[in-house]
PDB file of C-alpha atoms in Angstrom:
ATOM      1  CA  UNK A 120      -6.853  20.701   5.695  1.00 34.00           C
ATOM      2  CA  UNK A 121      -5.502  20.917   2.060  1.00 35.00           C
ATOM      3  CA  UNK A 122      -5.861  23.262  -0.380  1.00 39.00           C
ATOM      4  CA  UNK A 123      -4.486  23.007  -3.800  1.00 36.00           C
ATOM      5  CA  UNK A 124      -5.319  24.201  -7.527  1.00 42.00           C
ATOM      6  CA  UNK A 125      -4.655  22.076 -10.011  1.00 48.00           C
ATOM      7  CA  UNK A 126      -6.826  20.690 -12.979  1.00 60.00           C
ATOM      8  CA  UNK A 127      -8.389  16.606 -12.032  1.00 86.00           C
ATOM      9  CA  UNK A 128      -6.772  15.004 -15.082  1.00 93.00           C
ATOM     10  CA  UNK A 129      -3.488  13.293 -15.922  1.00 95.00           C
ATOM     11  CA  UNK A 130      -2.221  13.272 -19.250  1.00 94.00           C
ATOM     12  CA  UNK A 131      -2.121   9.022 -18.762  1.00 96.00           C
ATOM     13  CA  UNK A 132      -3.022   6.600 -16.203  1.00 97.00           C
ATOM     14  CA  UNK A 133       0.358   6.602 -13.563  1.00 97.00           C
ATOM     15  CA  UNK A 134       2.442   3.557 -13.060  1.00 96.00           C
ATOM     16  CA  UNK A 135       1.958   1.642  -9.756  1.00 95.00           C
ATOM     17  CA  UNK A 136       5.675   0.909  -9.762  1.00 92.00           C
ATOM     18  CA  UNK A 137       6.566   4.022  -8.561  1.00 92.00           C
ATOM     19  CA  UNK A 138       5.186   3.185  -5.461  1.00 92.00           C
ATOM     20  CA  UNK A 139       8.323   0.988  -4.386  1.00 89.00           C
ATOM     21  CA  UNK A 140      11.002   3.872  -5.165  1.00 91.00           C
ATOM     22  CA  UNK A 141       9.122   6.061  -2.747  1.00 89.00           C
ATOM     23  CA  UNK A 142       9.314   3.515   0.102  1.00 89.00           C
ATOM     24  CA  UNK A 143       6.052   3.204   1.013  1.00 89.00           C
ATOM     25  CA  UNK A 144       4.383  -0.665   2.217  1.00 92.00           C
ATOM     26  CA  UNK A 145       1.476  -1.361  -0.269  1.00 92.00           C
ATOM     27  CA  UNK A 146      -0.584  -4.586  -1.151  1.00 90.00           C
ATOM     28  CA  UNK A 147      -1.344  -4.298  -4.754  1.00 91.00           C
ATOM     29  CA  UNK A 148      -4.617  -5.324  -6.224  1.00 88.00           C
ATOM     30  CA  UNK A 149      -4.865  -7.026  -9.864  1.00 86.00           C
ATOM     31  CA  UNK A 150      -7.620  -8.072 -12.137  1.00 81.00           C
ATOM     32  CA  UNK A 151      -8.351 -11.750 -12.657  1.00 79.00           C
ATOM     33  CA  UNK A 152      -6.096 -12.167 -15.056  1.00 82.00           C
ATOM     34  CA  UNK A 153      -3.198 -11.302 -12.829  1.00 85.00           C
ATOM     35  CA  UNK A 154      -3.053  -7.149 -13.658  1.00 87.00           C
ATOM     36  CA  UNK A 155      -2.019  -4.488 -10.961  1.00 90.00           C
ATOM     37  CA  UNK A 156      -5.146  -2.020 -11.225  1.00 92.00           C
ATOM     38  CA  UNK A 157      -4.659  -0.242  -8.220  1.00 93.00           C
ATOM     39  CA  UNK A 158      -2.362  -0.387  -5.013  1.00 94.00           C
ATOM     40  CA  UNK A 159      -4.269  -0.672  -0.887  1.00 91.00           C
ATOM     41  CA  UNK A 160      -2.140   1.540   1.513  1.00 92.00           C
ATOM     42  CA  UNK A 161      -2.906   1.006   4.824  1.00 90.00           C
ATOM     43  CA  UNK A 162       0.433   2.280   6.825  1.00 90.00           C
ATOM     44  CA  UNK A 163       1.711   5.859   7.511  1.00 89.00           C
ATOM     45  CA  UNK A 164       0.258   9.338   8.025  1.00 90.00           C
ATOM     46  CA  UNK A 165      -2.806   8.307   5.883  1.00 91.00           C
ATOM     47  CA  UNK A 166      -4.394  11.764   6.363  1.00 88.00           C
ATOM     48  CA  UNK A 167      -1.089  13.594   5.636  1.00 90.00           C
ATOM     49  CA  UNK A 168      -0.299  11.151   2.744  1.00 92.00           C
ATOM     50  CA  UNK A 169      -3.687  11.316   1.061  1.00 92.00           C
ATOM     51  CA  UNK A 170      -3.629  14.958   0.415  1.00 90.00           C
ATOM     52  CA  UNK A 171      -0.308  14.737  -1.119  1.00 92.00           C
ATOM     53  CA  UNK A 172      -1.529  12.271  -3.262  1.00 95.00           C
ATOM     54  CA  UNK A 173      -4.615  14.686  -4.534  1.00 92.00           C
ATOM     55  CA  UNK A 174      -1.750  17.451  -5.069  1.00 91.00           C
ATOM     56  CA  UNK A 175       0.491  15.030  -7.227  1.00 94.00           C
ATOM     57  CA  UNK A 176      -2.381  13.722  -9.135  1.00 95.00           C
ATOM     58  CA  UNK A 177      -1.381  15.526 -12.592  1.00 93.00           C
ATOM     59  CA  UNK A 178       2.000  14.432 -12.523  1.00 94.00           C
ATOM     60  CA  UNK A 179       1.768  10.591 -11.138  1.00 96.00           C
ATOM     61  CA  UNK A 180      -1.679   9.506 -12.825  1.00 97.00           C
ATOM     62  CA  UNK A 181      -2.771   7.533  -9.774  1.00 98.00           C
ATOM     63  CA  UNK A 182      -6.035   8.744  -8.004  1.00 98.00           C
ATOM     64  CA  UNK A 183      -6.176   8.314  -4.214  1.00 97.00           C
ATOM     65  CA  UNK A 184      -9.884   7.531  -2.754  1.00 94.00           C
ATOM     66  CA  UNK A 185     -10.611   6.900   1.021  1.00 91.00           C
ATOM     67  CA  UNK A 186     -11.991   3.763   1.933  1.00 87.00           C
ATOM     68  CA  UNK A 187     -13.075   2.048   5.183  1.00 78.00           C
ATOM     69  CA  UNK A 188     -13.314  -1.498   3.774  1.00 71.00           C
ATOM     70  CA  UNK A 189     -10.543  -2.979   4.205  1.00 62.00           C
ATOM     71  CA  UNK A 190     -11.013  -6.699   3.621  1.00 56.00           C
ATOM     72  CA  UNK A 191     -14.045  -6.176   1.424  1.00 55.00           C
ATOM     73  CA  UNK A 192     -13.805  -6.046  -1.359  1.00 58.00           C
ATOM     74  CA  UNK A 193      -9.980  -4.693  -2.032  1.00 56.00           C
ATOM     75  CA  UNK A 194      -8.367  -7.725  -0.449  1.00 54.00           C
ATOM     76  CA  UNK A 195     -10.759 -10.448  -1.788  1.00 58.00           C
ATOM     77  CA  UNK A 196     -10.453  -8.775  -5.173  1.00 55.00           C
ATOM     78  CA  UNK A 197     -14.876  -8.824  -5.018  1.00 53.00           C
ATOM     79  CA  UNK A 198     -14.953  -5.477  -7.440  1.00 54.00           C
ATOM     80  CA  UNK A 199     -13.008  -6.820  -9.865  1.00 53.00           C
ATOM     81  CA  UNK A 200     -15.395 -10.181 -10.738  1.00 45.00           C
ATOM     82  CA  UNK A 201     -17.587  -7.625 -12.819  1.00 43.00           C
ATOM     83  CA  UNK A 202     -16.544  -7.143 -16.479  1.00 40.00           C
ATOM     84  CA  UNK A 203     -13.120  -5.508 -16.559  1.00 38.00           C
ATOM     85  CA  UNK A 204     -12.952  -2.353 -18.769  1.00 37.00           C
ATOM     86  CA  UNK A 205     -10.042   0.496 -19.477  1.00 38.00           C
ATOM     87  CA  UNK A 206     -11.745   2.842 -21.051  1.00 40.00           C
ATOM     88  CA  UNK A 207     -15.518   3.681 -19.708  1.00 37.00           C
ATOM     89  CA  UNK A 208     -18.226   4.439 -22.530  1.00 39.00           C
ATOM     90  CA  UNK A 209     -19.497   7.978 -22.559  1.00 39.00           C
ATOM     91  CA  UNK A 210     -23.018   8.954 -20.464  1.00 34.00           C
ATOM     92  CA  UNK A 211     -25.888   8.751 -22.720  1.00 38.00           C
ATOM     93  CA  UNK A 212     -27.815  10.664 -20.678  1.00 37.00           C
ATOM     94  CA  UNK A 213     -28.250  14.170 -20.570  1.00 36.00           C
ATOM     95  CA  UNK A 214     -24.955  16.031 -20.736  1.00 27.00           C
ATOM     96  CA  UNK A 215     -23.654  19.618 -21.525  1.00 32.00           C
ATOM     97  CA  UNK A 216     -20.336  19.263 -22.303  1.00 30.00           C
ATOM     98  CA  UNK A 217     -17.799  22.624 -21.442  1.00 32.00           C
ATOM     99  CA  UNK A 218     -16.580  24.361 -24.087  1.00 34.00           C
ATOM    100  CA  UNK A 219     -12.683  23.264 -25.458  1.00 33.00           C
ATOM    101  CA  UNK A 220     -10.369  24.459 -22.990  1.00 34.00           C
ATOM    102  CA  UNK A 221     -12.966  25.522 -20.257  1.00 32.00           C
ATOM    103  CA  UNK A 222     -11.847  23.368 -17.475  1.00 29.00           C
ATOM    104  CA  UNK A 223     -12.063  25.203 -14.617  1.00 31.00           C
ATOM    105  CA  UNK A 224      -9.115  24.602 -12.005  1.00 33.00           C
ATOM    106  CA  UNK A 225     -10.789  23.345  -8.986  1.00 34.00           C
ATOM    107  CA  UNK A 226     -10.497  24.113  -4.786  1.00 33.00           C
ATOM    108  CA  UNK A 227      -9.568  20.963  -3.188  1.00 38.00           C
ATOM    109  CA  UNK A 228     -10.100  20.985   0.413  1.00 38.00           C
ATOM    110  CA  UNK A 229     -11.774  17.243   1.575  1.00 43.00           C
ATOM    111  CA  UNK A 230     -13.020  17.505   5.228  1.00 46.00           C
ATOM    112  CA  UNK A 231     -13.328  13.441   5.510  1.00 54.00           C
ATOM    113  CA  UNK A 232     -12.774  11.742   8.539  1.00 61.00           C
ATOM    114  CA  UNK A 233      -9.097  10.080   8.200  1.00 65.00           C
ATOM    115  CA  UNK A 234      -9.446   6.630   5.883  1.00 72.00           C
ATOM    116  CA  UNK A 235      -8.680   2.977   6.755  1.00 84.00           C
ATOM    117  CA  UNK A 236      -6.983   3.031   3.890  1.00 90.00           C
ATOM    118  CA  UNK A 237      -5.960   4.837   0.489  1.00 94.00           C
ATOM    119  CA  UNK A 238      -6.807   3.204  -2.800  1.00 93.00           C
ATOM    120  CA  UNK A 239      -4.441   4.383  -5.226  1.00 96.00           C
ATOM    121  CA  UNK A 240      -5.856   4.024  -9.283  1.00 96.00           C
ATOM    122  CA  UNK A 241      -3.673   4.789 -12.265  1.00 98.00           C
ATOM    123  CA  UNK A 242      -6.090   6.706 -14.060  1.00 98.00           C
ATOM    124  CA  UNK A 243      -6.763   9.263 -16.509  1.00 97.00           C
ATOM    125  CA  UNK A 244      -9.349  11.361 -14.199  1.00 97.00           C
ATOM    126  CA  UNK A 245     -10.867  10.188 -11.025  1.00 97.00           C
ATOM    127  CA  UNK A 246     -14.436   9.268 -12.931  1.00 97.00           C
ATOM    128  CA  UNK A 247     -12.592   6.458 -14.729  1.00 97.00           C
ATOM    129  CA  UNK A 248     -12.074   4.753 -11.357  1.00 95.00           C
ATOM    130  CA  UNK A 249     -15.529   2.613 -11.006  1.00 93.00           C
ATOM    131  CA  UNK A 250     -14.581   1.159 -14.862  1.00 92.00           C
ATOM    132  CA  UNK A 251     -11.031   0.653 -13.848  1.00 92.00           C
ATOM    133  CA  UNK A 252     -12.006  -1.495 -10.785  1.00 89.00           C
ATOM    134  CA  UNK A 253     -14.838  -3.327 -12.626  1.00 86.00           C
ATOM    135  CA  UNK A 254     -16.445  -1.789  -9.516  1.00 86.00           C
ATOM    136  CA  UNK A 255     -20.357  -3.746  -8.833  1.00 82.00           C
ATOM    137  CA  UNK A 256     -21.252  -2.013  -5.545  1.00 81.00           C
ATOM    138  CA  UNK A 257     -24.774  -0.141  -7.303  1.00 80.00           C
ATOM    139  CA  UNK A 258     -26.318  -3.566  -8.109  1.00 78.00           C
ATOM    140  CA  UNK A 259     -28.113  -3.029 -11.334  1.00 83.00           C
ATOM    141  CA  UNK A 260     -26.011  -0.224 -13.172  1.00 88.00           C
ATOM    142  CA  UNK A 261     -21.268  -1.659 -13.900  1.00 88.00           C
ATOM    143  CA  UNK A 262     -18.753   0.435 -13.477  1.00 89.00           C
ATOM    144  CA  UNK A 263     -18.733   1.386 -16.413  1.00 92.00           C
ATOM    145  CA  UNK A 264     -22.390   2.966 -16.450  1.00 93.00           C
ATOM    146  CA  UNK A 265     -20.885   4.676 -13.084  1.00 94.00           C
ATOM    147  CA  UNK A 266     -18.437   5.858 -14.226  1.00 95.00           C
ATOM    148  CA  UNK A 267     -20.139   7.432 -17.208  1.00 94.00           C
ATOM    149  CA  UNK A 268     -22.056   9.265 -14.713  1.00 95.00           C
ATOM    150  CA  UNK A 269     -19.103  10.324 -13.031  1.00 96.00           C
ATOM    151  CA  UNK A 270     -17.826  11.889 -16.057  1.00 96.00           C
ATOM    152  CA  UNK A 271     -20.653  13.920 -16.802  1.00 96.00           C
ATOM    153  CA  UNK A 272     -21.198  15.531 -12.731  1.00 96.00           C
ATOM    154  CA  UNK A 273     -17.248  15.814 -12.944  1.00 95.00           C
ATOM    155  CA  UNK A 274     -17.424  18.068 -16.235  1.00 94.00           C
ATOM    156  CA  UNK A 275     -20.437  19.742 -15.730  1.00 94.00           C
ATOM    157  CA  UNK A 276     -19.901  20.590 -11.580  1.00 94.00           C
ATOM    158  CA  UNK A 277     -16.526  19.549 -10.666  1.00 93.00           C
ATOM    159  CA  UNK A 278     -17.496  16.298  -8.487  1.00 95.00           C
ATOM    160  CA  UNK A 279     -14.867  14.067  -8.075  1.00 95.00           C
ATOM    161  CA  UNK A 280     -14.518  10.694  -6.425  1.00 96.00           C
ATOM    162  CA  UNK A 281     -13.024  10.668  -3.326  1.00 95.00           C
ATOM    163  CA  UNK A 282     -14.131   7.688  -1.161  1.00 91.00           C
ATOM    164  CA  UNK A 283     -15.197   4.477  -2.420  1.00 90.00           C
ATOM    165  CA  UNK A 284     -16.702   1.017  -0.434  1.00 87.00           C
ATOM    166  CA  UNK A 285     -18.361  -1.918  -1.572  1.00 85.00           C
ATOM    167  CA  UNK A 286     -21.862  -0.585  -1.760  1.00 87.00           C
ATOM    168  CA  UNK A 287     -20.865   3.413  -1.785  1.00 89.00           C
ATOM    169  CA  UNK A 288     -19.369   6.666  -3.201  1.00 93.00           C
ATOM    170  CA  UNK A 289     -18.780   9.621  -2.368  1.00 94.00           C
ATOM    171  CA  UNK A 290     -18.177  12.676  -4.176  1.00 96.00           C
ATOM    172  CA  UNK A 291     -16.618  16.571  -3.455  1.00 94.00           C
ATOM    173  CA  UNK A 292     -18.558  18.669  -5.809  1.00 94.00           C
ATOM    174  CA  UNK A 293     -16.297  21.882  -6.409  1.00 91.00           C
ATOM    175  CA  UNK A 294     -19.025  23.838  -8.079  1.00 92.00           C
ATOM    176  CA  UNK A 295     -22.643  22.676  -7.463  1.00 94.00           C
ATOM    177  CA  UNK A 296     -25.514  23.181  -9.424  1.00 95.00           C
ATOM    178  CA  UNK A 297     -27.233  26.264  -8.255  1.00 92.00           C
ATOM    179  CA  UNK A 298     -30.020  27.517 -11.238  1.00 95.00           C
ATOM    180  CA  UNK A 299     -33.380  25.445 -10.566  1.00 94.00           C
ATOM    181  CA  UNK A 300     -33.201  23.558 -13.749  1.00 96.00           C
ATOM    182  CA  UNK A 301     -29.547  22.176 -12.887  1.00 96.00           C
ATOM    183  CA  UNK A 302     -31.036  21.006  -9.431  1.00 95.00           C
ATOM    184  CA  UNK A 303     -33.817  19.519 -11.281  1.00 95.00           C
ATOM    185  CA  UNK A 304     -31.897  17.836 -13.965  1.00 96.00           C
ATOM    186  CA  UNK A 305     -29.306  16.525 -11.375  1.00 95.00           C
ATOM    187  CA  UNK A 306     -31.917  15.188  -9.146  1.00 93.00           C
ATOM    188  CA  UNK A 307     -33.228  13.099 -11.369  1.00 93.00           C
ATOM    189  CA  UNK A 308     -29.723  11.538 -12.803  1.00 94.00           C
ATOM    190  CA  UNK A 309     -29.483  10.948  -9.120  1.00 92.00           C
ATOM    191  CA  UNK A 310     -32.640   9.202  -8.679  1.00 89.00           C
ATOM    192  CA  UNK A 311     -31.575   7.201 -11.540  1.00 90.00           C
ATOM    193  CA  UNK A 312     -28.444   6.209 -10.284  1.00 90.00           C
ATOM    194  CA  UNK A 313     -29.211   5.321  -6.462  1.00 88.00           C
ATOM    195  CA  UNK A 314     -33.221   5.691  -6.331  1.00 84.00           C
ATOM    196  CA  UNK A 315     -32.516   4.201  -2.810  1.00 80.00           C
ATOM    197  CA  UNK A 316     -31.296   7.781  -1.447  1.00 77.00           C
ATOM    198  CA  UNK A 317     -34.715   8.686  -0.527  1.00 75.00           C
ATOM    199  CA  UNK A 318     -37.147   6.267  -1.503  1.00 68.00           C
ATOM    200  CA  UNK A 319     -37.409   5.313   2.076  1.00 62.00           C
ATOM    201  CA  UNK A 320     -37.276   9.023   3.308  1.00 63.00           C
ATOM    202  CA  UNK A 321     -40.414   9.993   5.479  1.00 59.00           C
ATOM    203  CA  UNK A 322     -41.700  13.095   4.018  1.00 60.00           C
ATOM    204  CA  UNK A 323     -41.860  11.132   0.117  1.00 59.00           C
ATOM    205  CA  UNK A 324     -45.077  10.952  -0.759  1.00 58.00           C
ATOM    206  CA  UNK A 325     -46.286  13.990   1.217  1.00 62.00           C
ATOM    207  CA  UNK A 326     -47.547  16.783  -0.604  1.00 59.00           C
ATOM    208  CA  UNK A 327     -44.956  18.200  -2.518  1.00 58.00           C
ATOM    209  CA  UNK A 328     -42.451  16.156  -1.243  1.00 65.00           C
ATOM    210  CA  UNK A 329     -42.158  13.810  -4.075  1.00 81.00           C
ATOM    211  CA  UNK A 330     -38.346  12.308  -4.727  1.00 82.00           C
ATOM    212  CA  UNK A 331     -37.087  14.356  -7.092  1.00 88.00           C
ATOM    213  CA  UNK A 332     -37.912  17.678  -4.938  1.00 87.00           C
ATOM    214  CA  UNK A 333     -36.246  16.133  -2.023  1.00 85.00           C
ATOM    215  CA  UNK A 334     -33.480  15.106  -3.851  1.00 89.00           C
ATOM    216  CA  UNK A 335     -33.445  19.148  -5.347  1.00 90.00           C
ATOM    217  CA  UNK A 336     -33.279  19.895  -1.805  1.00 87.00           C
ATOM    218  CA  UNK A 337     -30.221  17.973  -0.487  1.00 86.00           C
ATOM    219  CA  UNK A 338     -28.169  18.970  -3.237  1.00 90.00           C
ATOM    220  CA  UNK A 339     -28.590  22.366  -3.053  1.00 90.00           C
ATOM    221  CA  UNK A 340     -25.567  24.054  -1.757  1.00 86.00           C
ATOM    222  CA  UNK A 341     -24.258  21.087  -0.998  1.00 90.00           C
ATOM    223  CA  UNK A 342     -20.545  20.195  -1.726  1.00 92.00           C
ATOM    224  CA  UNK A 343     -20.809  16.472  -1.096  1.00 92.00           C
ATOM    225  CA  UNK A 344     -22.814  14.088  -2.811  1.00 93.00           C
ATOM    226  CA  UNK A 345     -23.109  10.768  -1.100  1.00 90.00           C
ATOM    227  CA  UNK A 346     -24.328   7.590  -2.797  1.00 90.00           C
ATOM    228  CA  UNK A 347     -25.447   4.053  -1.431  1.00 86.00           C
ATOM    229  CA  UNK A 348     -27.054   0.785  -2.663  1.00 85.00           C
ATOM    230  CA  UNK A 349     -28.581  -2.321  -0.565  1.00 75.00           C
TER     231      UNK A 349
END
């Protein structure tokens, strides 16, 4: 178990070269034309590593996520076929933006199970991660339309990216939405986003038990959000 308060931003994206003066093995991953966009660990105390890596976030600029595939798609470079962008675009959905200088600090304390492997991302904030890795694991929507999503649920409830795989995400969501119209209005960005959450669920279609209500329902109090796509 960690625990540590710190704000989820860096003030730029870190510098994979670091990596070597700290000693540890690493396989770096790089775009198609040839540049490093993130580094695979897969030795060491993963699970003591990884929260040191959350802790040092603000000063090194590289985001750690968990991820279980190991060969696919980090090692055969598959995320990064999709257009390769820096800098994501903005959500033009709904958003709320928090006032200047109202970023909450945030409790990190992750309860995954230990990872394969850590991805480490230089990266402004841990939504920019999707666009970074030209990540194509939703199908339909880039990373870059993830990642603008990201954004949004990072501002507006604290959810952060923590584990990543070829066809999911997974979020810690510091401080869900709790009023009925924030359930409501993040159910349906979520049905949006991965429709495929509960479109096969049993009770849909049931009297009241349409998607978005079900969707209103896992969320609620919940401080992981976890996404998938066929």
């Amino acid at each position: 178990m960690f625990d540590a308060r710190t704000k989820i931003s860096a003030k730029q994206p870190g510098n994979l070269g670091i990596l070597a003066t700290w000693g540890l093995p690493h396989t770096i991953v790089t775009d198609p034309h040839g540049t490093p966009v993130a580094a695979l660990i897969t030795e060491g105390n993963l699970a003591e590593l990884y929260p040191k890596f959350l802790q040092d976030f603000h000063i090194t600029g590289l985001w750690p996520v968990h991820t279980n595939d190991l060969d696919r798609p980090w090692l055969s470079r598959e995320f990064l076929l999709g257009p390769y962008a820096p800098t994501p675009p903005p959500f033009r959905g709904r958003y709320r933006a928090r006032p200047a200088g109202d970023t909450p600090e945030v409790l990190l304390c992750p309860s995954l199970a230990p990872p394969t492997a850590i991805v480490l991302v230089p990266a402004r904030r841990p939504a920019d991660v999707p666009a970074l890795l030209g990540w194509t694991g939703s199908g339909a929507l880039t990373g870059n339309d993830i990642a603008g999503c990201l954004r949004s649920w990072e501002d507006r409830y604290g959810a952060v990216l923590m584990n990543m795989g070829s066809d999911n995400l997974g979020l810690l969501v510091t401080t869900p939405p709790q009023t009925p119209e924030q359930l409501r209005e993040v159910a349906e960005e979520i049905h949006i986003v991965c429709p495929g959450i509960v479109s096969q669920h049993p009770a849909v279609g049931e009297p009241g038990h349409t998607a978005i209500a079900l969707l209103q329902t896992l969320i609620e109090d919940s401080n992981t959000w976890y996404f998938w796509w066929d």
